Amino acid sequence: MDINAMAPKERQRNQELGLCFYCHKQGHLFRQQSCALQAALRGFLKGSENSTHSDQRPYALHISHVVTGITQSKALYIPLTVRGVHKDVDIEALIDSGAMATYIHPRLVIRLCLSTTPLARPIPIFNVDDTPNKKGSITHSVALRY
């Protein structure tokens, strides 16, 4: 399975043929499919699924710093130390080569007790097929040190 971003023509072809943007098979769209990466992320974040902000709205957060200089080609994970308020946690960060930016899951932010800063304007999020993401917009940022 190729982990590189899709070329515009390939993306258009998948849309026209109704193919999944992740596994390139018919019968489902990526946003409806529990493909391998989604399952791995859910397993990692298990245990903090019901966490919400104090006003009961779920967080949406942006990572403001990214580690560079990966030497392995097509590596899916990189080691990362998240420095939280109460403790540091060593994790493996999933690289999404098709993303327009890098994001951190809100449950991980809650689990690690990271400080957040509201954005001046929410950032809308769209799926690979240009439909709005059902989770909404990004409303907060997180400053990480590495």
JSON list of C-alpha atoms in Angstrom, two decimals:
[
{"chain": "A", "resi": 1, "resn": "MET", "atom": "CA", "xyz": [0.00, 0.00, 0.00]},
{"chain": "A", "resi": 2, "resn": "ASP", "atom": "CA", "xyz": [1.41, 3.38, -1.03]},
{"chain": "A", "resi": 3, "resn": "ILE", "atom": "CA", "xyz": [1.64, 5.98, 1.77]},
{"chain": "A", "resi": 4, "resn": "ASN", "atom": "CA", "xyz": [2.41, 8.96, -0.46]},
{"chain": "A", "resi": 5, "resn": "ALA", "atom": "CA", "xyz": [-0.06, 11.76, -1.18]},
{"chain": "A", "resi": 6, "resn": "MET", "atom": "CA", "xyz": [-2.31, 11.09, -4.15]},
{"chain": "A", "resi": 7, "resn": "ALA", "atom": "CA", "xyz": [-1.66, 12.86, -7.41]},
{"chain": "A", "resi": 8, "resn": "PRO", "atom": "CA", "xyz": [-4.59, 15.10, -8.48]},
{"chain": "A", "resi": 9, "resn": "LYS", "atom": "CA", "xyz": [-5.42, 12.85, -11.46]},
{"chain": "A", "resi": 10, "resn": "GLU", "atom": "CA", "xyz": [-5.42, 9.72, -9.27]},
{"chain": "A", "resi": 11, "resn": "ARG", "atom": "CA", "xyz": [-7.61, 11.48, -6.72]},
{"chain": "A", "resi": 12, "resn": "GLN", "atom": "CA", "xyz": [-10.09, 12.52, -9.44]},
{"chain": "A", "resi": 13, "resn": "ARG", "atom": "CA", "xyz": [-10.10, 8.96, -10.85]},
{"chain": "A", "resi": 14, "resn": "ASN", "atom": "CA", "xyz": [-10.85, 7.51, -7.40]},
{"chain": "A", "resi": 15, "resn": "GLN", "atom": "CA", "xyz": [-13.71, 9.99, -6.95]},
{"chain": "A", "resi": 16, "resn": "GLU", "atom": "CA", "xyz": [-15.19, 9.16, -10.36]},
{"chain": "A", "resi": 17, "resn": "LEU", "atom": "CA", "xyz": [-14.95, 5.39, -9.80]},
{"chain": "A", "resi": 18, "resn": "GLY", "atom": "CA", "xyz": [-16.08, 5.53, -6.16]},
{"chain": "A", "resi": 19, "resn": "LEU", "atom": "CA", "xyz": [-12.81, 4.07, -4.84]},
{"chain": "A", "resi": 20, "resn": "CYS", "atom": "CA", "xyz": [-11.50, 4.45, -1.28]},
{"chain": "A", "resi": 21, "resn": "PHE", "atom": "CA", "xyz": [-8.72, 7.07, -1.14]},
{"chain": "A", "resi": 22, "resn": "TYR", "atom": "CA", "xyz": [-6.75, 4.89, 1.28]},
{"chain": "A", "resi": 23, "resn": "CYS", "atom": "CA", "xyz": [-6.94, 1.31, 0.02]},
{"chain": "A", "resi": 24, "resn": "HIS", "atom": "CA", "xyz": [-8.22, 2.05, -3.54]},
{"chain": "A", "resi": 25, "resn": "LYS", "atom": "CA", "xyz": [-11.06, -0.51, -3.29]},
{"chain": "A", "resi": 26, "resn": "GLN", "atom": "CA", "xyz": [-14.76, -0.07, -4.12]},
{"chain": "A", "resi": 27, "resn": "GLY", "atom": "CA", "xyz": [-17.65, -0.29, -1.69]},
{"chain": "A", "resi": 28, "resn": "HIS", "atom": "CA", "xyz": [-16.64, 2.34, 0.86]},
{"chain": "A", "resi": 29, "resn": "LEU", "atom": "CA", "xyz": [-15.03, 5.74, 1.18]},
{"chain": "A", "resi": 30, "resn": "PHE", "atom": "CA", "xyz": [-12.04, 6.39, 3.40]},
{"chain": "A", "resi": 31, "resn": "ARG", "atom": "CA", "xyz": [-14.09, 8.38, 5.92]},
{"chain": "A", "resi": 32, "resn": "GLN", "atom": "CA", "xyz": [-16.41, 5.33, 6.31]},
{"chain": "A", "resi": 33, "resn": "GLN", "atom": "CA", "xyz": [-13.67, 2.66, 6.42]},
{"chain": "A", "resi": 34, "resn": "SER", "atom": "CA", "xyz": [-11.74, 1.48, 9.49]},
{"chain": "A", "resi": 35, "resn": "CYS", "atom": "CA", "xyz": [-8.48, 1.05, 7.60]},
{"chain": "A", "resi": 36, "resn": "ALA", "atom": "CA", "xyz": [-5.29, -0.04, 9.40]},
{"chain": "A", "resi": 37, "resn": "LEU", "atom": "CA", "xyz": [-4.05, 3.44, 10.41]},
{"chain": "A", "resi": 38, "resn": "GLN", "atom": "CA", "xyz": [-7.37, 4.44, 11.94]},
{"chain": "A", "resi": 39, "resn": "ALA", "atom": "CA", "xyz": [-7.46, 1.22, 13.98]},
{"chain": "A", "resi": 40, "resn": "ALA", "atom": "CA", "xyz": [-3.90, 1.77, 15.21]},
{"chain": "A", "resi": 41, "resn": "LEU", "atom": "CA", "xyz": [-4.71, 5.32, 16.31]},
{"chain": "A", "resi": 42, "resn": "ARG", "atom": "CA", "xyz": [-7.87, 4.24, 18.13]},
{"chain": "A", "resi": 43, "resn": "GLY", "atom": "CA", "xyz": [-5.90, 1.58, 20.00]},
{"chain": "A", "resi": 44, "resn": "PHE", "atom": "CA", "xyz": [-3.25, 4.10, 21.04]},
{"chain": "A", "resi": 45, "resn": "LEU", "atom": "CA", "xyz": [-5.79, 6.60, 22.34]},
{"chain": "A", "resi": 46, "resn": "LYS", "atom": "CA", "xyz": [-8.03, 4.03, 24.08]},
{"chain": "A", "resi": 47, "resn": "GLY", "atom": "CA", "xyz": [-8.87, 4.96, 27.63]},
{"chain": "A", "resi": 48, "resn": "SER", "atom": "CA", "xyz": [-9.56, 8.67, 27.16]},
{"chain": "A", "resi": 49, "resn": "GLU", "atom": "CA", "xyz": [-12.46, 8.45, 24.72]},
{"chain": "A", "resi": 50, "resn": "ASN", "atom": "CA", "xyz": [-14.98, 10.40, 26.79]},
{"chain": "A", "resi": 51, "resn": "SER", "atom": "CA", "xyz": [-12.71, 13.32, 27.69]},
{"chain": "A", "resi": 52, "resn": "THR", "atom": "CA", "xyz": [-13.98, 16.77, 26.80]},
{"chain": "A", "resi": 53, "resn": "HIS", "atom": "CA", "xyz": [-13.19, 20.40, 27.58]},
{"chain": "A", "resi": 54, "resn": "SER", "atom": "CA", "xyz": [-14.71, 21.85, 30.78]},
{"chain": "A", "resi": 55, "resn": "ASP", "atom": "CA", "xyz": [-17.60, 23.30, 28.77]},
{"chain": "A", "resi": 56, "resn": "GLN", "atom": "CA", "xyz": [-18.21, 19.78, 27.32]},
{"chain": "A", "resi": 57, "resn": "ARG", "atom": "CA", "xyz": [-16.97, 20.62, 23.81]},
{"chain": "A", "resi": 58, "resn": "PRO", "atom": "CA", "xyz": [-14.33, 18.27, 22.37]},
{"chain": "A", "resi": 59, "resn": "TYR", "atom": "CA", "xyz": [-10.93, 19.83, 21.66]},
{"chain": "A", "resi": 60, "resn": "ALA", "atom": "CA", "xyz": [-9.51, 20.29, 18.17]},
{"chain": "A", "resi": 61, "resn": "LEU", "atom": "CA", "xyz": [-5.75, 20.99, 18.28]},
{"chain": "A", "resi": 62, "resn": "HIS", "atom": "CA", "xyz": [-2.83, 21.76, 15.99]},
{"chain": "A", "resi": 63, "resn": "ILE", "atom": "CA", "xyz": [0.82, 20.79, 16.55]},
{"chain": "A", "resi": 64, "resn": "SER", "atom": "CA", "xyz": [2.96, 23.88, 16.15]},
{"chain": "A", "resi": 65, "resn": "HIS", "atom": "CA", "xyz": [6.34, 22.11, 15.82]},
{"chain": "A", "resi": 66, "resn": "VAL", "atom": "CA", "xyz": [7.34, 19.11, 13.72]},
{"chain": "A", "resi": 67, "resn": "VAL", "atom": "CA", "xyz": [10.47, 16.93, 13.95]},
{"chain": "A", "resi": 68, "resn": "THR", "atom": "CA", "xyz": [12.34, 16.82, 10.63]},
{"chain": "A", "resi": 69, "resn": "GLY", "atom": "CA", "xyz": [15.23, 14.82, 9.21]},
{"chain": "A", "resi": 70, "resn": "ILE", "atom": "CA", "xyz": [13.72, 11.34, 9.00]},
{"chain": "A", "resi": 71, "resn": "THR", "atom": "CA", "xyz": [16.26, 9.04, 7.37]},
{"chain": "A", "resi": 72, "resn": "GLN", "atom": "CA", "xyz": [14.03, 6.07, 6.54]},
{"chain": "A", "resi": 73, "resn": "SER", "atom": "CA", "xyz": [12.12, 6.35, 3.30]},
{"chain": "A", "resi": 74, "resn": "LYS", "atom": "CA", "xyz": [8.36, 5.83, 3.63]},
{"chain": "A", "resi": 75, "resn": "ALA", "atom": "CA", "xyz": [8.61, 5.55, 7.44]},
{"chain": "A", "resi": 76, "resn": "LEU", "atom": "CA", "xyz": [5.15, 5.65, 9.02]},
{"chain": "A", "resi": 77, "resn": "TYR", "atom": "CA", "xyz": [6.23, 6.42, 12.59]},
{"chain": "A", "resi": 78, "resn": "ILE", "atom": "CA", "xyz": [8.86, 8.59, 14.25]},
{"chain": "A", "resi": 79, "resn": "PRO", "atom": "CA", "xyz": [9.86, 8.58, 17.93]},
{"chain": "A", "resi": 80, "resn": "LEU", "atom": "CA", "xyz": [8.64, 11.66, 19.79]},
{"chain": "A", "resi": 81, "resn": "THR", "atom": "CA", "xyz": [8.75, 12.88, 23.39]},
{"chain": "A", "resi": 82, "resn": "VAL", "atom": "CA", "xyz": [5.69, 14.90, 24.37]},
{"chain": "A", "resi": 83, "resn": "ARG", "atom": "CA", "xyz": [6.52, 17.23, 27.25]},
{"chain": "A", "resi": 84, "resn": "GLY", "atom": "CA", "xyz": [3.31, 17.70, 29.23]},
{"chain": "A", "resi": 85, "resn": "VAL", "atom": "CA", "xyz": [2.49, 19.80, 32.28]},
{"chain": "A", "resi": 86, "resn": "HIS", "atom": "CA", "xyz": [2.91, 16.91, 34.73]},
{"chain": "A", "resi": 87, "resn": "LYS", "atom": "CA", "xyz": [5.10, 14.42, 32.85]},
{"chain": "A", "resi": 88, "resn": "ASP", "atom": "CA", "xyz": [6.99, 13.64, 29.65]},
{"chain": "A", "resi": 89, "resn": "VAL", "atom": "CA", "xyz": [5.76, 10.74, 27.52]},
{"chain": "A", "resi": 90, "resn": "ASP", "atom": "CA", "xyz": [7.70, 8.91, 24.80]},
{"chain": "A", "resi": 91, "resn": "ILE", "atom": "CA", "xyz": [5.41, 7.99, 21.91]},
{"chain": "A", "resi": 92, "resn": "GLU", "atom": "CA", "xyz": [5.62, 7.10, 18.24]},
{"chain": "A", "resi": 93, "resn": "ALA", "atom": "CA", "xyz": [4.07, 9.77, 16.02]},
{"chain": "A", "resi": 94, "resn": "LEU", "atom": "CA", "xyz": [2.20, 8.66, 12.92]},
{"chain": "A", "resi": 95, "resn": "ILE", "atom": "CA", "xyz": [3.27, 10.47, 9.76]},
{"chain": "A", "resi": 96, "resn": "ASP", "atom": "CA", "xyz": [0.43, 11.27, 7.37]},
{"chain": "A", "resi": 97, "resn": "SER", "atom": "CA", "xyz": [2.14, 12.13, 4.11]},
{"chain": "A", "resi": 98, "resn": "GLY", "atom": "CA", "xyz": [-1.13, 13.36, 2.59]},
{"chain": "A", "resi": 99, "resn": "ALA", "atom": "CA", "xyz": [-1.93, 15.91, 5.29]},
{"chain": "A", "resi": 100, "resn": "MET", "atom": "CA", "xyz": [-1.82, 19.62, 4.60]},
{"chain": "A", "resi": 101, "resn": "ALA", "atom": "CA", "xyz": [-0.48, 20.17, 8.16]},
{"chain": "A", "resi": 102, "resn": "THR", "atom": "CA", "xyz": [0.24, 18.08, 11.26]},
{"chain": "A", "resi": 103, "resn": "TYR", "atom": "CA", "xyz": [-2.37, 17.55, 13.94]},
{"chain": "A", "resi": 104, "resn": "ILE", "atom": "CA", "xyz": [-2.57, 15.92, 17.36]},
{"chain": "A", "resi": 105, "resn": "HIS", "atom": "CA", "xyz": [-5.67, 14.05, 18.52]},
{"chain": "A", "resi": 106, "resn": "PRO", "atom": "CA", "xyz": [-7.64, 15.93, 21.21]},
{"chain": "A", "resi": 107, "resn": "ARG", "atom": "CA", "xyz": [-7.85, 12.84, 23.46]},
{"chain": "A", "resi": 108, "resn": "LEU", "atom": "CA", "xyz": [-4.03, 12.63, 23.49]},
{"chain": "A", "resi": 109, "resn": "VAL", "atom": "CA", "xyz": [-3.86, 16.29, 24.55]},
{"chain": "A", "resi": 110, "resn": "ILE", "atom": "CA", "xyz": [-6.25, 15.58, 27.42]},
{"chain": "A", "resi": 111, "resn": "ARG", "atom": "CA", "xyz": [-4.45, 12.37, 28.37]},
{"chain": "A", "resi": 112, "resn": "LEU", "atom": "CA", "xyz": [-1.09, 14.20, 28.55]},
{"chain": "A", "resi": 113, "resn": "CYS", "atom": "CA", "xyz": [-2.51, 17.32, 30.26]},
{"chain": "A", "resi": 114, "resn": "LEU", "atom": "CA", "xyz": [-1.13, 19.65, 27.56]},
{"chain": "A", "resi": 115, "resn": "SER", "atom": "CA", "xyz": [-1.91, 23.37, 27.60]},
{"chain": "A", "resi": 116, "resn": "THR", "atom": "CA", "xyz": [-3.97, 24.70, 24.70]},
{"chain": "A", "resi": 117, "resn": "THR", "atom": "CA", "xyz": [-4.40, 28.14, 23.15]},
{"chain": "A", "resi": 118, "resn": "PRO", "atom": "CA", "xyz": [-7.61, 29.13, 21.32]},
{"chain": "A", "resi": 119, "resn": "LEU", "atom": "CA", "xyz": [-7.11, 30.14, 17.69]},
{"chain": "A", "resi": 120, "resn": "ALA", "atom": "CA", "xyz": [-8.28, 33.57, 16.54]},
{"chain": "A", "resi": 121, "resn": "ARG", "atom": "CA", "xyz": [-10.27, 31.87, 13.77]},
{"chain": "A", "resi": 122, "resn": "PRO", "atom": "CA", "xyz": [-11.25, 28.16, 13.52]},
{"chain": "A", "resi": 123, "resn": "ILE", "atom": "CA", "xyz": [-9.55, 26.19, 10.72]},
{"chain": "A", "resi": 124, "resn": "PRO", "atom": "CA", "xyz": [-12.05, 24.15, 8.67]},
{"chain": "A", "resi": 125, "resn": "ILE", "atom": "CA", "xyz": [-11.07, 20.52, 8.01]},
{"chain": "A", "resi": 126, "resn": "PHE", "atom": "CA", "xyz": [-11.94, 18.58, 4.86]},
{"chain": "A", "resi": 127, "resn": "ASN", "atom": "CA", "xyz": [-11.63, 14.89, 4.05]},
{"chain": "A", "resi": 128, "resn": "VAL", "atom": "CA", "xyz": [-9.55, 13.65, 1.14]},
{"chain": "A", "resi": 129, "resn": "ASP", "atom": "CA", "xyz": [-12.71, 13.66, -1.02]},
{"chain": "A", "resi": 130, "resn": "ASP", "atom": "CA", "xyz": [-13.32, 17.37, -0.23]},
{"chain": "A", "resi": 131, "resn": "THR", "atom": "CA", "xyz": [-16.30, 16.75, 2.08]},
{"chain": "A", "resi": 132, "resn": "PRO", "atom": "CA", "xyz": [-16.31, 18.60, 5.42]},
{"chain": "A", "resi": 133, "resn": "ASN", "atom": "CA", "xyz": [-14.91, 16.47, 8.24]},
{"chain": "A", "resi": 134, "resn": "LYS", "atom": "CA", "xyz": [-17.65, 15.43, 10.68]},
{"chain": "A", "resi": 135, "resn": "LYS", "atom": "CA", "xyz": [-15.42, 16.31, 13.67]},
{"chain": "A", "resi": 136, "resn": "GLY", "atom": "CA", "xyz": [-15.65, 20.00, 12.73]},
{"chain": "A", "resi": 137, "resn": "SER", "atom": "CA", "xyz": [-12.90, 22.62, 12.75]},
{"chain": "A", "resi": 138, "resn": "ILE", "atom": "CA", "xyz": [-9.59, 23.09, 14.55]},
{"chain": "A", "resi": 139, "resn": "THR", "atom": "CA", "xyz": [-10.15, 25.58, 17.36]},
{"chain": "A", "resi": 140, "resn": "HIS", "atom": "CA", "xyz": [-6.98, 25.35, 19.53]},
{"chain": "A", "resi": 141, "resn": "SER", "atom": "CA", "xyz": [-3.20, 25.03, 19.16]},
{"chain": "A", "resi": 142, "resn": "VAL", "atom": "CA", "xyz": [-0.62, 23.24, 21.31]},
{"chain": "A", "resi": 143, "resn": "ALA", "atom": "CA", "xyz": [3.02, 24.33, 21.60]},
{"chain": "A", "resi": 144, "resn": "LEU", "atom": "CA", "xyz": [5.29, 21.27, 21.80]},
{"chain": "A", "resi": 145, "resn": "ARG", "atom": "CA", "xyz": [9.03, 21.30, 22.52]},
{"chain": "A", "resi": 146, "resn": "TYR", "atom": "CA", "xyz": [11.35, 18.77, 20.92]}
]
